[in-house]
Tab-separated table of C-alpha atoms and ligand atoms in Angstrom:
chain	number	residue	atom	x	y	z
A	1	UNK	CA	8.565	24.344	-8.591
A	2	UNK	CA	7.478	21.961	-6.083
A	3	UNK	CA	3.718	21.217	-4.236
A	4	UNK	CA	2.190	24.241	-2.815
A	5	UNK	CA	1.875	22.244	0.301
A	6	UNK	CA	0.123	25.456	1.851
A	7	UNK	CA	-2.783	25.809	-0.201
A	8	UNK	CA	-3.177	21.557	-0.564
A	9	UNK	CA	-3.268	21.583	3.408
A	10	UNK	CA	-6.482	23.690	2.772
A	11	UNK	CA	-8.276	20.313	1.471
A	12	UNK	CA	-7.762	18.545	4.108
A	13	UNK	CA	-10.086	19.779	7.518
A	14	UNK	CA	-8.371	17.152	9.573
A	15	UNK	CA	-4.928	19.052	9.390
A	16	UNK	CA	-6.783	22.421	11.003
A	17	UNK	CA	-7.530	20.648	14.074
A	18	UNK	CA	-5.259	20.238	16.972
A	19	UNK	CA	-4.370	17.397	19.322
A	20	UNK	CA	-3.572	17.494	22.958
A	21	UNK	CA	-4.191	21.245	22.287
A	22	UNK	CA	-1.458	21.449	19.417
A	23	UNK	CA	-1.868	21.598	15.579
A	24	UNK	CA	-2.036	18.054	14.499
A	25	UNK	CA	1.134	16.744	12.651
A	26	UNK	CA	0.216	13.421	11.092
A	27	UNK	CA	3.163	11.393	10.044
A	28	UNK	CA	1.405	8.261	10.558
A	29	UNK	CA	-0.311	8.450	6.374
A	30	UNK	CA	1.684	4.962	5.719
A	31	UNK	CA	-0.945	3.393	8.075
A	32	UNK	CA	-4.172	5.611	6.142
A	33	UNK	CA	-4.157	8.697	4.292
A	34	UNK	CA	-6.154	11.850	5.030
A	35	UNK	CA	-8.764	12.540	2.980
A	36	UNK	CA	-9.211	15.921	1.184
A	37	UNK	CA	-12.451	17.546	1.090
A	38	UNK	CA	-13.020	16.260	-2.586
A	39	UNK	CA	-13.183	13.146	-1.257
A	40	UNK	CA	-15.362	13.529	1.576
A	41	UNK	CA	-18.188	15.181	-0.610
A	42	UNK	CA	-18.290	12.963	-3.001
A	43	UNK	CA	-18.641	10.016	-0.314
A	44	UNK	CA	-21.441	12.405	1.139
A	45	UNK	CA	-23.085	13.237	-2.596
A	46	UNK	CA	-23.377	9.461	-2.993
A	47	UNK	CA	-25.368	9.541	0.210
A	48	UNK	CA	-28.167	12.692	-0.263
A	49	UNK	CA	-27.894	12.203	-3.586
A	50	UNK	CA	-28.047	8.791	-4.895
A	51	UNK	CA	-27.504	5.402	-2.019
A	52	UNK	CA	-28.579	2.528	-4.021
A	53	UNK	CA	-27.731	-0.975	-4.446
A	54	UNK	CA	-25.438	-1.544	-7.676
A	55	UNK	CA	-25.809	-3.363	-10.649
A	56	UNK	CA	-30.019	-4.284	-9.501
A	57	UNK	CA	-31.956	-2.015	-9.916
A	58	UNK	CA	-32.741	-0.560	-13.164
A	59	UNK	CA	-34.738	2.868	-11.643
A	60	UNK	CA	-32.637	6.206	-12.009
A	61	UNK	CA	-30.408	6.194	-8.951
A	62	UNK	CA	-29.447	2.880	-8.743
A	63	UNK	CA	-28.306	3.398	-12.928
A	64	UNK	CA	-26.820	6.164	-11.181
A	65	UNK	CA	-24.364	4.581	-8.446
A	66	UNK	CA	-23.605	1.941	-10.607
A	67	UNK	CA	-22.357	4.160	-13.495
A	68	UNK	CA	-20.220	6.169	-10.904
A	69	UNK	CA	-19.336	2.411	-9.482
A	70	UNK	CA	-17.575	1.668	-13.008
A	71	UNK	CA	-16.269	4.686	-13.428
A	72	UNK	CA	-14.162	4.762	-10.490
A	73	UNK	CA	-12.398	1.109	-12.109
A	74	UNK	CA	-11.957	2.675	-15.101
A	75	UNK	CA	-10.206	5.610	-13.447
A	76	UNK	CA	-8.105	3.021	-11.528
A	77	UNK	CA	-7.096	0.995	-15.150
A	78	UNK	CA	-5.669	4.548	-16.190
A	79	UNK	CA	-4.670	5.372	-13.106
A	80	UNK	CA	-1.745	2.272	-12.877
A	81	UNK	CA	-1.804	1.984	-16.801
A	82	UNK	CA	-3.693	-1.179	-16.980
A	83	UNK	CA	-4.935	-1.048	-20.380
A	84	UNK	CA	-7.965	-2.947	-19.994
A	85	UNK	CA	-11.034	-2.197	-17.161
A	86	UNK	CA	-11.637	-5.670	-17.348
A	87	UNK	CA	-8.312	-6.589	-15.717
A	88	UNK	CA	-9.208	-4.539	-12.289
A	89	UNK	CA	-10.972	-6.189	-9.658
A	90	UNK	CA	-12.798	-3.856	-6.589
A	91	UNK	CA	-12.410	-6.032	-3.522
A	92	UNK	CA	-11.413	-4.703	0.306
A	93	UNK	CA	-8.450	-3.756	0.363
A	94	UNK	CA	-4.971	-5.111	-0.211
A	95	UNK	CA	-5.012	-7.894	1.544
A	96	UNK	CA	-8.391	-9.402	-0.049
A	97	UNK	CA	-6.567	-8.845	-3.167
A	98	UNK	CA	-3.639	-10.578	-2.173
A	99	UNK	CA	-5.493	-13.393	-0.969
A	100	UNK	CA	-7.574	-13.522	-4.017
A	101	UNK	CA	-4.201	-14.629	-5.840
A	102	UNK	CA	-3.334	-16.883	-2.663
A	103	UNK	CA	-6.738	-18.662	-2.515
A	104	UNK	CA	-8.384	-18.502	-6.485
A	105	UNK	CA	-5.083	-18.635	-8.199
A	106	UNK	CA	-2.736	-20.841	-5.528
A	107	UNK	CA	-5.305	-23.518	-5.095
A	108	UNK	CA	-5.046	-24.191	-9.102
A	109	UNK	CA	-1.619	-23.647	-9.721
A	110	UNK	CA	0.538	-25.107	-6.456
A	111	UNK	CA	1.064	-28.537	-5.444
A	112	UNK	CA	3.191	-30.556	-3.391
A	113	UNK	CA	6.947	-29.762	-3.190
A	114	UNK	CA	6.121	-26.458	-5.368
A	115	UNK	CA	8.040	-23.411	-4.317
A	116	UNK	CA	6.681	-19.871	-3.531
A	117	UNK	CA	9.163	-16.868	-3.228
A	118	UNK	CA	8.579	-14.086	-1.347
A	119	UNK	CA	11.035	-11.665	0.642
A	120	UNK	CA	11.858	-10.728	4.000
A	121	UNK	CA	10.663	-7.134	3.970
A	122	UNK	CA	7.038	-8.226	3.445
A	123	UNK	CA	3.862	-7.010	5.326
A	124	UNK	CA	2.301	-9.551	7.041
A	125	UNK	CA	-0.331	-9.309	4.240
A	126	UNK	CA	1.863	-10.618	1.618
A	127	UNK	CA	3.492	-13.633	4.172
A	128	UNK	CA	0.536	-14.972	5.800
A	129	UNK	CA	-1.176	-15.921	2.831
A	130	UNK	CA	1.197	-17.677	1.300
A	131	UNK	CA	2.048	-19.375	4.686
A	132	UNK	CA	-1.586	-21.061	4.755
A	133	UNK	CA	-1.395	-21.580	1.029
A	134	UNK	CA	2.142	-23.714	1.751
A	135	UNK	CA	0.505	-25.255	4.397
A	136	UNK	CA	-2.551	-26.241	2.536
A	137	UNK	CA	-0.803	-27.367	-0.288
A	138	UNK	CA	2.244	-29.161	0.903
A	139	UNK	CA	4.440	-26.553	-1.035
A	140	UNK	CA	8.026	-24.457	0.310
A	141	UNK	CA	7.445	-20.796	1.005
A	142	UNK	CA	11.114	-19.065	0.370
A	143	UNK	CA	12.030	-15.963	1.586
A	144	UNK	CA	14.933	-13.747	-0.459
A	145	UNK	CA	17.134	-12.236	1.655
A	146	UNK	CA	18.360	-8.382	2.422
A	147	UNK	CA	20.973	-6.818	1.856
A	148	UNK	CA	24.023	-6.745	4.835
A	149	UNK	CA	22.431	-3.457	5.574
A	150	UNK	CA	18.994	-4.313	5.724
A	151	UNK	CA	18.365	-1.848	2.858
A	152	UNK	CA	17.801	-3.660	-0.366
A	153	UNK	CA	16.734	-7.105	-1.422
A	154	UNK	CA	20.213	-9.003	-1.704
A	155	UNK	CA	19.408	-9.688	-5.684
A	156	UNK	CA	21.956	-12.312	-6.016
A	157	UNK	CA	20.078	-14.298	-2.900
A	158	UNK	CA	16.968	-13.319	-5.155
A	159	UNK	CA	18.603	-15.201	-8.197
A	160	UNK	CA	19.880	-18.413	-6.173
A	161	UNK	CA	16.394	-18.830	-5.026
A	162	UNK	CA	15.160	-18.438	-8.467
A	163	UNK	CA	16.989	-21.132	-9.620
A	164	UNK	CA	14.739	-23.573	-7.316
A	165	UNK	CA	11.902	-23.005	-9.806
A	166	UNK	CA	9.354	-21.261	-7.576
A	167	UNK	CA	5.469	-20.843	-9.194
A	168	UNK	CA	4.803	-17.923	-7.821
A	169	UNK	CA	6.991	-14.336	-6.531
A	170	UNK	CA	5.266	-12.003	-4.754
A	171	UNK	CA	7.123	-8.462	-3.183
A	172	UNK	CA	6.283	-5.402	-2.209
A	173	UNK	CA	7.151	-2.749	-4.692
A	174	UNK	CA	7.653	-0.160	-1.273
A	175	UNK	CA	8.694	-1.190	2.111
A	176	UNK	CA	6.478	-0.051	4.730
A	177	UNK	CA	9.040	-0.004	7.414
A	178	UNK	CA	12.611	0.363	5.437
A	179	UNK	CA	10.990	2.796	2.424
A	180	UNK	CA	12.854	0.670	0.130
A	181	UNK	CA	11.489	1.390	-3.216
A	182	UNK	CA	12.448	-2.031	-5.432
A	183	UNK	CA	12.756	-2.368	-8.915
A	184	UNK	CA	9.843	-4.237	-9.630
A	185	UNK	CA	10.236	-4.267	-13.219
A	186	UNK	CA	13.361	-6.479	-12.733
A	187	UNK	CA	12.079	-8.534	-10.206
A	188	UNK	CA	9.146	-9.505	-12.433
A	189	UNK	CA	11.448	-9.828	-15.469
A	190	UNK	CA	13.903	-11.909	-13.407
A	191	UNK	CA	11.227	-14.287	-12.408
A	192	UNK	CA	9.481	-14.391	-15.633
A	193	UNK	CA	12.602	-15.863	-16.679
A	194	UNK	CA	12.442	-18.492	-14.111
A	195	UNK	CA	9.365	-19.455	-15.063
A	196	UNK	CA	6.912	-17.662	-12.424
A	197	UNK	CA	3.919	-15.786	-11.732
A	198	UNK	CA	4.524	-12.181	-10.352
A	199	UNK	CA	2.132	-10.548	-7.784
A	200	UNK	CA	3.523	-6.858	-6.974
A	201	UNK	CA	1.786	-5.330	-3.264
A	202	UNK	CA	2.067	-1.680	-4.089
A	203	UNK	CA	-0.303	-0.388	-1.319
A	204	UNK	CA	3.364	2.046	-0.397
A	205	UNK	CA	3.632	2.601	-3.859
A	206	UNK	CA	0.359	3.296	-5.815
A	207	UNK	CA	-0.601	7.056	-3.399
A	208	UNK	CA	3.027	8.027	-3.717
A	209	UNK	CA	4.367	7.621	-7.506
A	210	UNK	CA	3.684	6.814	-10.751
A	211	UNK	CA	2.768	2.540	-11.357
A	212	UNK	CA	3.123	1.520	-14.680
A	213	UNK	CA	1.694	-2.141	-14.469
A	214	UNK	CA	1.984	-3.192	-17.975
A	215	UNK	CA	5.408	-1.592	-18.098
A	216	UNK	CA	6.514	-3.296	-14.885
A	217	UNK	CA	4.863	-6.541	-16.560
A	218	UNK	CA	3.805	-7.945	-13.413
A	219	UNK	CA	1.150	-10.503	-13.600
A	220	UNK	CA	-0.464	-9.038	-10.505
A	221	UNK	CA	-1.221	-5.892	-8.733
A	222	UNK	CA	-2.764	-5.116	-5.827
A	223	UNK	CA	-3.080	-1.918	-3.309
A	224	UNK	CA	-5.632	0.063	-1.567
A	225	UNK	CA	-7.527	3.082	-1.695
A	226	UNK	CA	-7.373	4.500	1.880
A	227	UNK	CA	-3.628	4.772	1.589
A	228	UNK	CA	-3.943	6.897	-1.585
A	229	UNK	CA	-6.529	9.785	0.165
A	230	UNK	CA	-9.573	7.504	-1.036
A	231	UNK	CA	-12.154	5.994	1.726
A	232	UNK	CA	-11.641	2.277	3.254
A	233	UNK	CA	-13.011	-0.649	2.164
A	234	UNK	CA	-11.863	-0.936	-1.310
A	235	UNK	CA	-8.533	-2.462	-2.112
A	236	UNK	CA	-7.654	-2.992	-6.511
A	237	UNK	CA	-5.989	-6.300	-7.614
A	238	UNK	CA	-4.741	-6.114	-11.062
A	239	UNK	CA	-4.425	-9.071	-13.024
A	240	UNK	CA	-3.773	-9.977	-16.295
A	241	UNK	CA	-6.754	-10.879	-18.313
A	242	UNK	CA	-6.268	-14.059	-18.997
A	243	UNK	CA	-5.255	-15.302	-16.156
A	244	UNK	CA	-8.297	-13.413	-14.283
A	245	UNK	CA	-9.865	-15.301	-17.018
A	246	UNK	CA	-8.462	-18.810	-15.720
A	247	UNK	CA	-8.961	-18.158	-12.372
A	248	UNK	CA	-11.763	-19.710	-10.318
A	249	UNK	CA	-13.584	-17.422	-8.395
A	250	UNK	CA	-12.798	-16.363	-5.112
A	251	UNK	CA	-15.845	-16.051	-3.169
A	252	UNK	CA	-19.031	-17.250	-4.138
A	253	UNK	CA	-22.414	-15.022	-3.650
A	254	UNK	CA	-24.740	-12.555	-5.555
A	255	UNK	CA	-23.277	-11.019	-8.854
A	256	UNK	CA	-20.549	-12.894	-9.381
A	257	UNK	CA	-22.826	-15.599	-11.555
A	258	UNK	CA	-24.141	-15.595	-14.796
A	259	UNK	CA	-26.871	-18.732	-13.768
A	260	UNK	CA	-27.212	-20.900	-10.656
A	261	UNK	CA	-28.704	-24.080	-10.378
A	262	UNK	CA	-29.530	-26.403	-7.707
A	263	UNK	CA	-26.605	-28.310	-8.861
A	264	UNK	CA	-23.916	-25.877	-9.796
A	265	UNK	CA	-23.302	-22.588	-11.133
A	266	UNK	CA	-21.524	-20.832	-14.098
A	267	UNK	CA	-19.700	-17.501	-13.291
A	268	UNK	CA	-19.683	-13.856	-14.606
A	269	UNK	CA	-17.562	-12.484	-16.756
A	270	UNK	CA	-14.549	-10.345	-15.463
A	271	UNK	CA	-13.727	-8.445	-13.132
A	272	UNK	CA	-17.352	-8.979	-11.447
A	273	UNK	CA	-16.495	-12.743	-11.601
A	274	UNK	CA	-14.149	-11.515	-8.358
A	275	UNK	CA	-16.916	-9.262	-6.942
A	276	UNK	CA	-19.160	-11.221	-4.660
A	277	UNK	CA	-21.866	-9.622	-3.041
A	278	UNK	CA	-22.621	-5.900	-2.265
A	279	UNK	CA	-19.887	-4.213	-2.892
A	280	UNK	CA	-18.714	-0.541	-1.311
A	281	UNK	CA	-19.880	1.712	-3.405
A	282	UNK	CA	-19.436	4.857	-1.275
A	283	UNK	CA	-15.801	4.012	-1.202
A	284	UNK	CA	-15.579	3.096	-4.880
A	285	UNK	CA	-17.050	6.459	-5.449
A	286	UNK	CA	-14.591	8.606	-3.011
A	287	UNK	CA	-11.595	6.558	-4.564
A	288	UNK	CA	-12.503	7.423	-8.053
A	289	UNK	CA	-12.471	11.246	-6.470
A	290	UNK	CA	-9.328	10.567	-4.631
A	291	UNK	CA	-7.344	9.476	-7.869
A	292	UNK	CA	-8.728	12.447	-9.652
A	293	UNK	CA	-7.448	14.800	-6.775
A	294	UNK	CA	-3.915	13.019	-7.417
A	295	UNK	CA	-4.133	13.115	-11.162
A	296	UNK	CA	-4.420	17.254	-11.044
A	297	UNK	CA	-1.310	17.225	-8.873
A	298	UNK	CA	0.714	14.402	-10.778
A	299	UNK	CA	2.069	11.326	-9.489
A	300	UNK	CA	5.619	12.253	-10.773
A	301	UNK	CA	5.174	16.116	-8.319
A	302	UNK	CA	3.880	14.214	-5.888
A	303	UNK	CA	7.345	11.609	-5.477
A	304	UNK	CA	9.175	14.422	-6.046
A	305	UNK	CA	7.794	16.192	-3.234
A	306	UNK	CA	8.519	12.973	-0.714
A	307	UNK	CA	12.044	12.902	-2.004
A	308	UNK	CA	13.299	16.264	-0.620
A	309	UNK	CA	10.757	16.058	2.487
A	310	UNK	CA	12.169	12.474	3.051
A	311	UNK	CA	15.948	13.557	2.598
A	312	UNK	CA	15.675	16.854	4.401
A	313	UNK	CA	13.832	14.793	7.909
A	314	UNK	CA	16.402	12.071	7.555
A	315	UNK	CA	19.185	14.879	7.423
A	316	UNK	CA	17.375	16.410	10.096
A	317	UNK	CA	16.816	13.631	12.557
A	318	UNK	CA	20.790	12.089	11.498
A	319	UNK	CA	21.814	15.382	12.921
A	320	UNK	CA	20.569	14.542	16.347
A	321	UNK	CA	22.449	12.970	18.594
A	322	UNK	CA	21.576	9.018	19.894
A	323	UNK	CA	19.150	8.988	16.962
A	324	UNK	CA	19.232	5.951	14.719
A	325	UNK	CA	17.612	5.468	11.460
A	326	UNK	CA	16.708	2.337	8.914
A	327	UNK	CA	16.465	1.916	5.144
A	328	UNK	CA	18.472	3.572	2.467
A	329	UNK	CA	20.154	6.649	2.968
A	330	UNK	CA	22.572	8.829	1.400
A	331	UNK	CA	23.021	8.741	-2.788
A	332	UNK	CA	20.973	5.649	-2.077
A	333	UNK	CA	17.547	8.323	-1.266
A	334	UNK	CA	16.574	8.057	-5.242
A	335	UNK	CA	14.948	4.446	-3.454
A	336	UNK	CA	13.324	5.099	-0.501
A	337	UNK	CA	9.927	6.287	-0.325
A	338	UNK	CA	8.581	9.088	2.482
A	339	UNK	CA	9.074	6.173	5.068
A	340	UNK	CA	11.685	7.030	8.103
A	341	UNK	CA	11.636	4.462	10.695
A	342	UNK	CA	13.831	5.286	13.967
A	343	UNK	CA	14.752	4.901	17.345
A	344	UNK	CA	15.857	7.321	19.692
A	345	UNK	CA	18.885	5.140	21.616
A	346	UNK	CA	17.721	4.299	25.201
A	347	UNK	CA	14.079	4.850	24.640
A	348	UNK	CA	11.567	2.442	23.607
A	349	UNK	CA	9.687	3.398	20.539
A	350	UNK	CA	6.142	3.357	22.290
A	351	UNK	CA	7.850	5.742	24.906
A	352	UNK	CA	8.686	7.716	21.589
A	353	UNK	CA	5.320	7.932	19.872
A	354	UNK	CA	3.333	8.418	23.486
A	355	UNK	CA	6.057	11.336	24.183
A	356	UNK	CA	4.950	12.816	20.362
A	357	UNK	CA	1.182	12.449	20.881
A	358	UNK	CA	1.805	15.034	23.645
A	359	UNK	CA	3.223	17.520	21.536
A	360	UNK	CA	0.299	16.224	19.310
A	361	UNK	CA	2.513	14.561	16.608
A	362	UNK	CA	1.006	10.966	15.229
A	363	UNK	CA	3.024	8.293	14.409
A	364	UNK	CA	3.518	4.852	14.739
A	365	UNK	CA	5.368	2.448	16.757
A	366	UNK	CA	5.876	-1.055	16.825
A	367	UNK	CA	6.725	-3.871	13.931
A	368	UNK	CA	4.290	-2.335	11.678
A	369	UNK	CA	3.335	-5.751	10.915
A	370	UNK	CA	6.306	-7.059	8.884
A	371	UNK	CA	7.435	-9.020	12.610
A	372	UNK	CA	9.681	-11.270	10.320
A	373	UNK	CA	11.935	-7.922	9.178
A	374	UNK	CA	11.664	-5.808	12.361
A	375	UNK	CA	12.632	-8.448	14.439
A	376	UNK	CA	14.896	-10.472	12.986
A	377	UNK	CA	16.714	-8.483	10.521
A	378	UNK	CA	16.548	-5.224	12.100
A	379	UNK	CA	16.631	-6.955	15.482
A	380	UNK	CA	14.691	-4.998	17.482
A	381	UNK	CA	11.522	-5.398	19.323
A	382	UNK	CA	9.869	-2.556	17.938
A	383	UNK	CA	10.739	0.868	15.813
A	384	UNK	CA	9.020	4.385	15.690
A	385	UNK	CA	8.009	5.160	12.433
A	386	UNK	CA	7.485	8.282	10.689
A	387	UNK	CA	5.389	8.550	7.331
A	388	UNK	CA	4.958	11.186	5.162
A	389	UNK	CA	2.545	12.607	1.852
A	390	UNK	CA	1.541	15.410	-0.355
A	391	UNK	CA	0.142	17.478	2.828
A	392	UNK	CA	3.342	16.822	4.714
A	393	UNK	CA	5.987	20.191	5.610
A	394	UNK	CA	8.890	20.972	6.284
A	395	UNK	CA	7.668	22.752	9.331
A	396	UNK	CA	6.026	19.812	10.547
A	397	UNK	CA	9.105	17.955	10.324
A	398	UNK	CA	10.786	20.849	12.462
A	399	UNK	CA	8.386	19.809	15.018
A	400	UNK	CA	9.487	16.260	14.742
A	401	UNK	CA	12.691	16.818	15.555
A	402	UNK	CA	12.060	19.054	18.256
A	403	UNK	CA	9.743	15.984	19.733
A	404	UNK	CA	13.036	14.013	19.349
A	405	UNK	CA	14.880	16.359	21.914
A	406	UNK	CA	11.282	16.558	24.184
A	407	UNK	CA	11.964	12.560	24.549
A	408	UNK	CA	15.379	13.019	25.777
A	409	UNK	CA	14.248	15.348	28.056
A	410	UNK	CA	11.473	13.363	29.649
A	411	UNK	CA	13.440	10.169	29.423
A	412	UNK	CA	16.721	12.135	30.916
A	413	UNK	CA	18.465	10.348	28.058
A	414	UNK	CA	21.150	13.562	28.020
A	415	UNK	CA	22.272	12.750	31.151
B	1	7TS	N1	1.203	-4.209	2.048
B	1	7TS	C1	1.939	-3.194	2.521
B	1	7TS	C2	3.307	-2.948	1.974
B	1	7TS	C3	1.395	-2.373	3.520
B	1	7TS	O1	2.121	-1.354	3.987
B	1	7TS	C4	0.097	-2.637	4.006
B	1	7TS	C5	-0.517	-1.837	5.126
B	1	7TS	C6	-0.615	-3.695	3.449
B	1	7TS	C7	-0.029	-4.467	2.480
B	1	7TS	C8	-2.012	-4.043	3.879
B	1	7TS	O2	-2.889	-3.062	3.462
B	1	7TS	P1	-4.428	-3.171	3.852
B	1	7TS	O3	-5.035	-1.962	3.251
B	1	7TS	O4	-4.931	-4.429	3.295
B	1	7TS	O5	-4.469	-3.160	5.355
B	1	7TS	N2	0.407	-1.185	5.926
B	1	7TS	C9	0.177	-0.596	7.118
B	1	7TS	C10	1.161	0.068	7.823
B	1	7TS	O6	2.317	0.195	7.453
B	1	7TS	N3	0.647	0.558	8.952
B	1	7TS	O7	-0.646	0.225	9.007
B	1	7TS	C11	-0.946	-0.491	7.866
């Protein structure tokens, strides 16, 4: 059957406008999602209807907002499969929630000469804080290595590093840059076996298939709502409740506390043990709209739908001539998410996406921040990067490739 990509576009009143006078084809949704109308009115509902400060005030609106606030973590528990609403933390975004781990849960649990395995197609959200963690702690952050191709993690380099014992393994279930989709439930039950903690970053995962965390078995979760159509400013860490349990808390502020004392303090229960401070309700609120939207279409439709859009563009843009493209390919396309990132030979990628914001296509160029795997394993400075989701079609990947053949003009790469 497929999306009805047609009448989803309708949801979304960004994709009616034009840009530099053209429709608007954004292939940038890797970076942030579009947000359907859904969305929007329930972040504006919140506002005429019933702003208040959560959890504090016992009058009608407040009870309000902070009913709506819990709903939207329960949504998110069912959402990913988590079993329990006490295992799902609201926080920022991903990164918060990586750092979370990296700060509440590192600071415990690594010491001196400990090792700390991550891999080399990481965002800079999942290498940084383990970098200062290292640092602080005197510990060795290992890195597993690719594939000769640059497409997979090399799982016997995964396994050798294994054997050095590391505390902690944290991947990315979905490359940002390659689209590599990894099997995270062998990861985890690879380093289970060696004795480690798992922390999964699905922000490319969560808004484009179906997460299964207590299938996967991963200790931790984390990703963000405005990659999955929901507002910014809340990111989800999952964690296991017992170890959420362990864990000292993160930040320290209002809510978090059960008493305080001028000479210490005892802490909440979970999750709000992890929620310090105001938190952002209006984005809580659109999220828990935002995985509702996605729950009517189906998280299986909506991979499917990136699979043929994904292997019809890379078709597409393979066909062109001087036209090179990274990640898996081919009978390997089962594994790669709606993530094509490309160069056009003899241009340089911000040439590329300034050439497609004329013809008023969005995308993005540069390392995508994952430096360490653009460039030094896909050794280049930079790479354009095209991005797709449920609004995305086939006609706008037409236009795409036709910006391809605009760059060679302008560039006089056909010479
Ligand atoms: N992890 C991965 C795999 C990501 O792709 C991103 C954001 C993050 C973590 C961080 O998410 P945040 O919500 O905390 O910022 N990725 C991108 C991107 O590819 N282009 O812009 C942001």
């Amino acid at each position: 059957m497929g999306l009805d990509v047609e009448s989803i576009r309708k949801d979304f009143p960004i994709l009616s406008t034009t840009s530099h006078g053209k429709p608007l084809v954004y292939l940038d949704s890797a970076a942030t999602s579009q947000k359907p109308v859904q969305v929007i009115n329930a972040v504006s509902e919140y506002y005429r209807n019933y702003n208040a400060n959560i959890h504090r005030g016992i009058y009608e609106i407040s009870v309000k907002a902070t009913e709506e606030y819990e709903r939207s973590k329960e949504l998110a528990a069912k959402f990913i499969n988590a079993g329990s609403y006490r295992s799902i933390v609201y926080n920022r975004n991903t990164t918060e929630a990586i750092n979370t781990v990296a700060i509440a849960w590192g600071e415990a649990n690594i010491g001196k000469g400990d090792h700390i395995l991550i891999t080399q197609m990481e965002h800079h959200s999942n290498i940084v804080p383990w970098q200062l963690l290292a640092k602080r702690r005197g510990a060795i952050l290992d890195y597993a290595p690719l594939d000769k191709e640059n497409r997979f993690i090399d799982m016997e380099g995964l396994k050798e590093l294994l054997e050095r014992g590391p505390k902690m393994v944290s991947f990315t279930h979905v490359s940002n840059v390659l689209g590599t989709i990894n099997d995270a439930k062998e990861i985890t039950a690879l380093a289970h076996k060696a004795g480690a903690r798992v922390l999964v970053d699905g922000a490319q995962a969560v808004p484009h298939m179906k997460v299964d965390v207590r299938e996967i078995d991963c200790d931790f979760y984390a990703f963000s709502s405005h990659k999955m159509l929901g507002p910014a400013g809340t990111g989800v860490l999952y964690g296991k409740e017992e170890l959420l349990e362990e864990m000292p808390p993160f930040l320290g502020g209002g809510e978090m506390i059960r008493s305080v004392g001028f000479d210490g303090a005892t802490w909440n229960d979970i999750p709000w043990k992890f929620e310090a401070g105001t938190q952002n309700t209006e984005s809580a609120i659109g999220l828990a709209a935002a995985m509702e939207y996605l729950g009517r279409i189906g998280m299986d439709e909506v991979r499917r739908h990136e699979e043929v859009l994904t292997r019809y563009a890379l078709e597409r843009l393979q066909d062109t001539s001087g036209v090179e493209t990274y990640g898996p390919e081919g009978n390997d396309l089962k594994r790669k998410g709606g993530v094509i990132a490309f160069n056009v030979k003899g241009a340089h990628p911000h040439d590329v996406a300034s050439i497609f914001d004329r013809e008023g296509i969005a995308i993005r160029a540069g390392h995508h921040c994952a430096m360490p795997l653009v460039t030094k394993m896909l050794n280049e400075p930079a790479v354009a990067r095209a991005s797709f989701y449920i609004y995305t079609s086939e006609g706008e990947i037409d236009r795409m490739v036709q910006a391809v053949s605009r760059v060679k003009e302008v560039l006089h790469l056909n010479r």
